[in-house]
mmCIF file of C-alpha atoms in Angstrom:
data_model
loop_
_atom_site.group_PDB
_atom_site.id
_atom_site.type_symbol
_atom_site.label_atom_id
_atom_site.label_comp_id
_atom_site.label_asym_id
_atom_site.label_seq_id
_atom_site.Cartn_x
_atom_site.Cartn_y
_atom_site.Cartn_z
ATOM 1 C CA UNK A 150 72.903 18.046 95.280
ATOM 2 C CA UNK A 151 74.122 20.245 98.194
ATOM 3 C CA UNK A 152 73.046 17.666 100.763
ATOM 4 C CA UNK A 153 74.627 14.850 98.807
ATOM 5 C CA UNK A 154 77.987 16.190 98.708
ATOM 6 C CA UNK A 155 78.934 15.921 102.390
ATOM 7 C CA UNK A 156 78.315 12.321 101.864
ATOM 8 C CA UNK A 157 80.592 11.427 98.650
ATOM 9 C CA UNK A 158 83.191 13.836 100.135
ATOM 10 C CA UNK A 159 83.530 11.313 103.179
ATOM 11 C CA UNK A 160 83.286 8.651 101.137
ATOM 12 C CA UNK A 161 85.972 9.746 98.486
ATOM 13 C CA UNK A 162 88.058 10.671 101.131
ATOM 14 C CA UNK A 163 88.167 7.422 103.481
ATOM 15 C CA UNK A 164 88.693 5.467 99.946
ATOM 16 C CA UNK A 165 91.414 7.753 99.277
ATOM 17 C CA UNK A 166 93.002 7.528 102.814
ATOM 18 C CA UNK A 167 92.292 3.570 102.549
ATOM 19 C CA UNK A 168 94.273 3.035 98.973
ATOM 20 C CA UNK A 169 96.459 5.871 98.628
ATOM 21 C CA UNK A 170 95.728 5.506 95.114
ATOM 22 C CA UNK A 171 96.370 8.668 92.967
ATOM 23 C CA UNK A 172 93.088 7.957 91.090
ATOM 24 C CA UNK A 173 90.990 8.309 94.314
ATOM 25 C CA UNK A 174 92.677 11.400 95.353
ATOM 26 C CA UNK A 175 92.006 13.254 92.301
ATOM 27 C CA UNK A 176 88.412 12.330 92.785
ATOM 28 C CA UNK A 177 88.770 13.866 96.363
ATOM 29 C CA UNK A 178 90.368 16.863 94.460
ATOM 30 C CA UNK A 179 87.586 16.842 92.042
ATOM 31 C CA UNK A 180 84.574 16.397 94.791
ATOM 32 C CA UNK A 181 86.194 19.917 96.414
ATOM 33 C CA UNK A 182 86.594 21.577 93.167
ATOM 34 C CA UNK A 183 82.537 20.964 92.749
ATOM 35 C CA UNK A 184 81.727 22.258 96.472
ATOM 36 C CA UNK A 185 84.508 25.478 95.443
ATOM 37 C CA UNK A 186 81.713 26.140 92.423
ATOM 38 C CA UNK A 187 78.969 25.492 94.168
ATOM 39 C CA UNK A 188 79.955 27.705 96.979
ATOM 40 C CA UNK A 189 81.123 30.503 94.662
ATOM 41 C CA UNK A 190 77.967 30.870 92.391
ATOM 42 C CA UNK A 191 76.120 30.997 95.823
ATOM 43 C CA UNK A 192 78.855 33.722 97.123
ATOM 44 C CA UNK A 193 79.904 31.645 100.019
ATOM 45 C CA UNK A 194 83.142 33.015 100.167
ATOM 46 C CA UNK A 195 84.347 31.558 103.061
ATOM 47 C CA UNK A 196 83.463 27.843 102.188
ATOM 48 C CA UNK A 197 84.898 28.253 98.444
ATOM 49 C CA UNK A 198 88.073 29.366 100.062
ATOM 50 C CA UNK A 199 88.022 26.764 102.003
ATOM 51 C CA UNK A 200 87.192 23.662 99.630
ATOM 52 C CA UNK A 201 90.229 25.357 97.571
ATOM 53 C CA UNK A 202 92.243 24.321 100.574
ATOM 54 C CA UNK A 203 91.354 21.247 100.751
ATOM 55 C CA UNK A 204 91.593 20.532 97.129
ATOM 56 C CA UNK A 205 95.201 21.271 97.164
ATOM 57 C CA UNK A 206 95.509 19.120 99.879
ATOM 58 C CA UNK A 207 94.229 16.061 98.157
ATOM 59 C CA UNK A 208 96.170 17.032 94.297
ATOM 60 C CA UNK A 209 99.483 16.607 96.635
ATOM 61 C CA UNK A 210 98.486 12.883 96.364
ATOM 62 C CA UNK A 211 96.718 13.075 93.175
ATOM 63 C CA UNK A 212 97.662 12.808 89.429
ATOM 64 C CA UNK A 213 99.837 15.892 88.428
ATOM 65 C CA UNK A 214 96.384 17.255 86.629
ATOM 66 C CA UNK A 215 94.933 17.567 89.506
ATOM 67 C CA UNK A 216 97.435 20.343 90.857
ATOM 68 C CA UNK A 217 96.339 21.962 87.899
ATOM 69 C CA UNK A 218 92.703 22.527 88.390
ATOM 70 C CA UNK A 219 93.585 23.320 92.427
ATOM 71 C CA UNK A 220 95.351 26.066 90.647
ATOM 72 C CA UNK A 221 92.687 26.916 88.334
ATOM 73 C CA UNK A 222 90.044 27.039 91.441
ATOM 74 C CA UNK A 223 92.496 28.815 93.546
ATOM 75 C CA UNK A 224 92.706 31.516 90.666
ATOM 76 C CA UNK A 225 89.020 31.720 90.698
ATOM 77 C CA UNK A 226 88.628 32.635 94.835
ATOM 78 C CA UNK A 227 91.127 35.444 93.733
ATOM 79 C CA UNK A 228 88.529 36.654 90.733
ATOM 80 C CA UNK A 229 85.605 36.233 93.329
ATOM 81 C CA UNK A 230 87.115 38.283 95.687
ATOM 82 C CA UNK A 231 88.241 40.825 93.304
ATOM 83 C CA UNK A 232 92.203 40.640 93.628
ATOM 84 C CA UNK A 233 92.685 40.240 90.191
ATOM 85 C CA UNK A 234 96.628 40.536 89.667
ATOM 86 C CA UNK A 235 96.904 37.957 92.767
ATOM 87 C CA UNK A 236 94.810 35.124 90.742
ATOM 88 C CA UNK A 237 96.882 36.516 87.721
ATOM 89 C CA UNK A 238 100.297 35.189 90.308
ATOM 90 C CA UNK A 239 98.744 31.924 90.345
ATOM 91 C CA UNK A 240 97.825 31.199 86.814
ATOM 92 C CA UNK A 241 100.980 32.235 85.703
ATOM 93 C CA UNK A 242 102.940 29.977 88.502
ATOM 94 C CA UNK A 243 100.664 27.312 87.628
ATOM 95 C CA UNK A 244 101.205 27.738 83.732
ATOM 96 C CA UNK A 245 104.961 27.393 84.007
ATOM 97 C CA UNK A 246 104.356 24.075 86.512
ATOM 98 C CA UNK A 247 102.213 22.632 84.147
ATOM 99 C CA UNK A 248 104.400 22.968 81.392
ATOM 100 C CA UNK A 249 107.116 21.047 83.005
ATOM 101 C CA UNK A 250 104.535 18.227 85.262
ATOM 102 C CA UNK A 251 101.915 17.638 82.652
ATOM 103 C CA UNK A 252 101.973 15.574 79.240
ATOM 104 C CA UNK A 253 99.727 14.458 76.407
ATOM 105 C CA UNK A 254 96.122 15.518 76.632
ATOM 106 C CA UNK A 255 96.845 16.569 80.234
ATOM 107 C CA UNK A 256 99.240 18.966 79.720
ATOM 108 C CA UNK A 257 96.712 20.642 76.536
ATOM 109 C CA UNK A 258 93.960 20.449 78.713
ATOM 110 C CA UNK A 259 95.270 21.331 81.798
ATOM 111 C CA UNK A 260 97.396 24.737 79.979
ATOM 112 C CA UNK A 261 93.659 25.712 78.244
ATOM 113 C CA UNK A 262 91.964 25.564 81.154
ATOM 114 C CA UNK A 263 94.706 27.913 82.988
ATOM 115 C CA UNK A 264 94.945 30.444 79.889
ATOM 116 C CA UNK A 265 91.375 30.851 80.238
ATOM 117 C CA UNK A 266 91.087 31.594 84.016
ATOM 118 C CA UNK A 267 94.064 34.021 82.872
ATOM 119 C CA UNK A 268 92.424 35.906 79.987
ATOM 120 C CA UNK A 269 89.223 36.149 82.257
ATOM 121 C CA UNK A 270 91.397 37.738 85.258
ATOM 122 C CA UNK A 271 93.693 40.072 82.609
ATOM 123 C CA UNK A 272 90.356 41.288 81.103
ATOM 124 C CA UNK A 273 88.780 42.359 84.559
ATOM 125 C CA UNK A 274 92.018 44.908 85.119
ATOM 126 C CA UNK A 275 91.833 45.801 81.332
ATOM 127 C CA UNK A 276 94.966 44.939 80.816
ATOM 128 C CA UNK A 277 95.418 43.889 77.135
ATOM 129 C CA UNK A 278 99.052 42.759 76.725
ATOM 130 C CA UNK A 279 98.480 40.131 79.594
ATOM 131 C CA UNK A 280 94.871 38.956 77.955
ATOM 132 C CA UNK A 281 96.169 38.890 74.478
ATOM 133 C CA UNK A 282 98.879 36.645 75.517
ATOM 134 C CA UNK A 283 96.747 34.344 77.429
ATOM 135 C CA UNK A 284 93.879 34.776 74.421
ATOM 136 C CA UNK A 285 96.286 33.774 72.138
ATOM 137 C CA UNK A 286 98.023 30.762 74.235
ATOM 138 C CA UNK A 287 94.407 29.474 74.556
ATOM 139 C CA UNK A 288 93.449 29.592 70.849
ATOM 140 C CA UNK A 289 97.057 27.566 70.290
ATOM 141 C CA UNK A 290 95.963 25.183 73.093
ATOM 142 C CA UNK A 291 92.422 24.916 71.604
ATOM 143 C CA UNK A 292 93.816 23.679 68.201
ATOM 144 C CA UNK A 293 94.511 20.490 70.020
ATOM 145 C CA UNK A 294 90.994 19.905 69.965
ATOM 146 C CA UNK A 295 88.446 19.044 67.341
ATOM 147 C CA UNK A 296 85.502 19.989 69.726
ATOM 148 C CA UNK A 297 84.966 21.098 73.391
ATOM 149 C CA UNK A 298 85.988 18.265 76.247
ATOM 150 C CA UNK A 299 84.505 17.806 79.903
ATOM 151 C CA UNK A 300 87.184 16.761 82.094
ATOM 152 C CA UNK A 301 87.168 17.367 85.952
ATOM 153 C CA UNK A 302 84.175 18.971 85.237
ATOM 154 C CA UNK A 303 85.435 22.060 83.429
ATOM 155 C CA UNK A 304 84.633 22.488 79.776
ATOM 156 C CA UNK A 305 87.824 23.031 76.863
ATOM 157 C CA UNK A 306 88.100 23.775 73.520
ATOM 158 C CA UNK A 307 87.270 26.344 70.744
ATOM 159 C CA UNK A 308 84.062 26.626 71.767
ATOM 160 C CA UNK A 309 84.629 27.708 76.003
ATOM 161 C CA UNK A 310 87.994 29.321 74.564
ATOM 162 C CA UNK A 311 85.423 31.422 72.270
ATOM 163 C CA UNK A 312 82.883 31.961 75.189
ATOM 164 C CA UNK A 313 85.664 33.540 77.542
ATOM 165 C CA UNK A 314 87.416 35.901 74.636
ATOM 166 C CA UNK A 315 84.046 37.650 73.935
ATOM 167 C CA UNK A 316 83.400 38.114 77.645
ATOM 168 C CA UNK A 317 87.219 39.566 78.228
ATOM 169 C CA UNK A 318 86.725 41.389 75.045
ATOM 170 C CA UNK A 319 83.385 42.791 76.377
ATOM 171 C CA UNK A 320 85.404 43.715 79.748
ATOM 172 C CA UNK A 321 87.810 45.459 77.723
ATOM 173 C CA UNK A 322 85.524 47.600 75.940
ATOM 174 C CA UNK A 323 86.217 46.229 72.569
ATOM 175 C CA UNK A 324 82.424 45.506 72.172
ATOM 176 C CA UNK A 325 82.578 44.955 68.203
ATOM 177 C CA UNK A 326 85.466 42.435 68.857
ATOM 178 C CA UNK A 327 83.214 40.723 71.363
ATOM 179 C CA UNK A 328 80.148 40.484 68.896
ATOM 180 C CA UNK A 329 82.396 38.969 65.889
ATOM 181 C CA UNK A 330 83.732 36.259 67.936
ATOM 182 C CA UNK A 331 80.395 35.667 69.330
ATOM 183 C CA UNK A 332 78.932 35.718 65.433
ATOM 184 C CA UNK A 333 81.648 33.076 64.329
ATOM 185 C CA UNK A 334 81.184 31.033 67.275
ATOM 186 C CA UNK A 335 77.468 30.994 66.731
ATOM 187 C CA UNK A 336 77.214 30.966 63.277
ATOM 188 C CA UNK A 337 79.302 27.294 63.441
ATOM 189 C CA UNK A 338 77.170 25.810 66.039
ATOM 190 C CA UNK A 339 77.026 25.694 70.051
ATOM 191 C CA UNK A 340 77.107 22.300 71.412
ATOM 192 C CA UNK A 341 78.365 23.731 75.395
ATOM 193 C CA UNK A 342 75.748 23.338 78.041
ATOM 194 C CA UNK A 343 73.416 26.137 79.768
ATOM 195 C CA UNK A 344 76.338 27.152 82.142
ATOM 196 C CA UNK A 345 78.151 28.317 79.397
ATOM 197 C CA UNK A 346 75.227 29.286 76.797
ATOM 198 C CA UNK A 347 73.729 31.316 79.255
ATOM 199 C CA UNK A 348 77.050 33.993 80.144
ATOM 200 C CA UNK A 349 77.343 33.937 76.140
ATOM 201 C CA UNK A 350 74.358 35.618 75.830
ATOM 202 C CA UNK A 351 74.560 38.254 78.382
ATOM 203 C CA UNK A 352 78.187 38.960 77.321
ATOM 204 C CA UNK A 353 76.895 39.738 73.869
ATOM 205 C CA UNK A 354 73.797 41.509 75.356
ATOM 206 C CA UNK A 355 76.367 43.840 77.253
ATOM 207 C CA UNK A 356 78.353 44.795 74.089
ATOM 208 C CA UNK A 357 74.856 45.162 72.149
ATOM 209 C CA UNK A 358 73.975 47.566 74.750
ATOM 210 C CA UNK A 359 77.420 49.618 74.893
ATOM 211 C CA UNK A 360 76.887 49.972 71.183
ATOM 212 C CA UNK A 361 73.327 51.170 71.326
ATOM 213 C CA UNK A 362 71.487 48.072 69.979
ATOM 214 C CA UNK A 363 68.869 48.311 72.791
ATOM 215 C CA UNK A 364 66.835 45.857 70.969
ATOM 216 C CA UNK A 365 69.238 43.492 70.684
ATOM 217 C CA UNK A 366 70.282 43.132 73.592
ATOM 218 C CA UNK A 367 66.772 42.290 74.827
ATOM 219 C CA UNK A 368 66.677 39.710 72.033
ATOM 220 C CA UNK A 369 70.293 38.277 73.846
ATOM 221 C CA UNK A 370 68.859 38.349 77.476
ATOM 222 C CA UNK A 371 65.889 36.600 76.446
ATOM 223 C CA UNK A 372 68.102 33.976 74.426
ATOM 224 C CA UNK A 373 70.143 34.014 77.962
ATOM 225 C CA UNK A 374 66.690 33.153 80.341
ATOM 226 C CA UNK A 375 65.517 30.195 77.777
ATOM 227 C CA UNK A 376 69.450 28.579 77.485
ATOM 228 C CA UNK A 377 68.703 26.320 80.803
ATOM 229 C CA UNK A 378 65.497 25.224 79.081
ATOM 230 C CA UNK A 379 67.988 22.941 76.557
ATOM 231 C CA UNK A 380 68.644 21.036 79.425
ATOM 232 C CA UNK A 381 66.320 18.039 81.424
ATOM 233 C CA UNK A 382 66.563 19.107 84.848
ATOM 234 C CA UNK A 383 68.055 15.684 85.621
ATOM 235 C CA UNK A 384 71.066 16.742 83.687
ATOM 236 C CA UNK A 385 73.779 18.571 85.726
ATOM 237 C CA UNK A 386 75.371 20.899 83.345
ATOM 238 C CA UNK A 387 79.327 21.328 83.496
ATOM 239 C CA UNK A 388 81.226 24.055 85.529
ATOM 240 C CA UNK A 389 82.483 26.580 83.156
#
C-alpha cells in the first residue's frame, strides 16, 4: 500500500487542481489523512506532520467535513508527540467550528469523531473534568447512531465511542470502570475491525493487570494477537 499511495496522491491531486470540485478535494484531504496514519503507526513523525499540512491545505477547498478530520489528524500529531493540552487546543477549536460549519450526519459524525480524539488526549494528562465532558458529548453524539459508521476512514458510534472510554478510563486509573464498559460492550457484540479489536483487548489486559488478574490479562493479550486473524489479508481494516 505504501508504494501505491504516492501514485493516487498525484492523481487525486491533479483531478482536484483540474475540477476544483469540493468532492475531489476532500478525497485529496482523505488520501493525506491515510499517509498521516500510516506514517504515525510507523512513528514517522516528520512525514505525519507533514501529510497533516497538506491535508489542511486541500479541506480549504473541500466539503466543510473535511476541515473536520484535518482537525482530528492534526490533534493526533499533538498525542504522538506527547503535547497533550496543545491537541486538547485543537479539538476544542475544532468542536466549536464544527458546531457552527457542519449539519446533518456531518455535523454528528464529524463532533464524535472530535470528542473522541478529545477524551483520548484528556485521559493521557488524567484530567477527568475535561474527559468526562468529552466522554459524555461522545455518548450524546453516539445516540445518533444505531451502529458504528466508516466515513473518511475513521470508525463512529457506540461501539469506537465504547473502545476509547475504556482505554481513557484505563489511563485514568479507573481500571474497574474500564472492565465494565469493556463487559457491556462485549457482552452486546463487536462488529469493529482488527484496528480497533485489537487496542480493546490490551486496554482491558492493562486494567486486568493493575487489578491483579495476571491470568486474565494473558487470556486478553492472546484475544489481542488472534483479532487480525478475523480479517482476509486483502481487507484493509479502518483507521481508528
Amino acid at each position: 500500500m505504501l508504494q501505491k499511495l504516492p501514485g493516487v496522491l498525484a492523481d487525486a491531486t491533479n483531478y482536484a487542481h483540474a475540477t476544483q470540485s469540493p468532492d475531489a478535494w476532500t478525497r485529496v484531504a482523505d488520501t493525506y489523512s491515510v499517509v498521516y496514519w500510516l506514517a504515525a503507526r510507523h512513528r514517522w513523525m516528520h512525514l505525519a506532520e507533514l501529510a497533516v499540512m497538506k491535508q489542511r491545505l486541500a479541506a480549504e477547498r473541500a466539503h466543510p467535513i473535511a476541515a473536520t478530520v484535518a482537525a482530528r489528524d492534526e490533534a493526533g500529531a499533538f498525542l504522538n508527540s506527547g503535547d497533550f493540552a496543545g491537541g486538547l487546543a485543537i479539538v476544542d477549536r475544532a468542536v466549536v467550528e464544527a458546531e457552527s460549519t457542519l449539519r446533518g450526519h456531518d455535523r454528528a459524525y464529524g463532533l464524535g469523531i472530535l470528542h473522541l480524539r478529545g477524551l483520548t488526549l484528556a485521559g493521557r494528562i488524567k484530567d477527568k473534568a475535561t474527559a468526562q465532558r468529552h466522554i459524555a458529548a461522545a455518548w450524546q453524539v453516539a445516540e445518533e447512531f444505531p451502529e458504528d459508521v466508516e466515513d473518511h476512514g475513521i470508525h463512529f458510534g457506540p461501539e469506537n465511542t465504547a473502545v476509547h472510554a475504556i482505554s481513557t478510563a484505563s489511563d485514568m486509573e479507573d481500571y474497574r470502570e474500564s472492565l465494565n464498559t469493556a463487559d457491556d460492550l462485549i457482552r452486546g457484540g463487536v462488529t469493529l475491525p482488527a484496528t480497533r479489536v485489537g487496542p480493546l483487548h490490551m486496554n482491558i489486559s492493562r486494567s486486568k493487570l493493575a487489578l491483579g488478574d495476571r491470568d486474565g490479562a494473558l487470556e486478553s493479550l492472546e484475544a489481542a494477537w488472534m483479532s487480525p486473524r478475523r480479517w482476509p489479508v486483502s481487507i484493509r481494516p479502518a483507521k481508528s
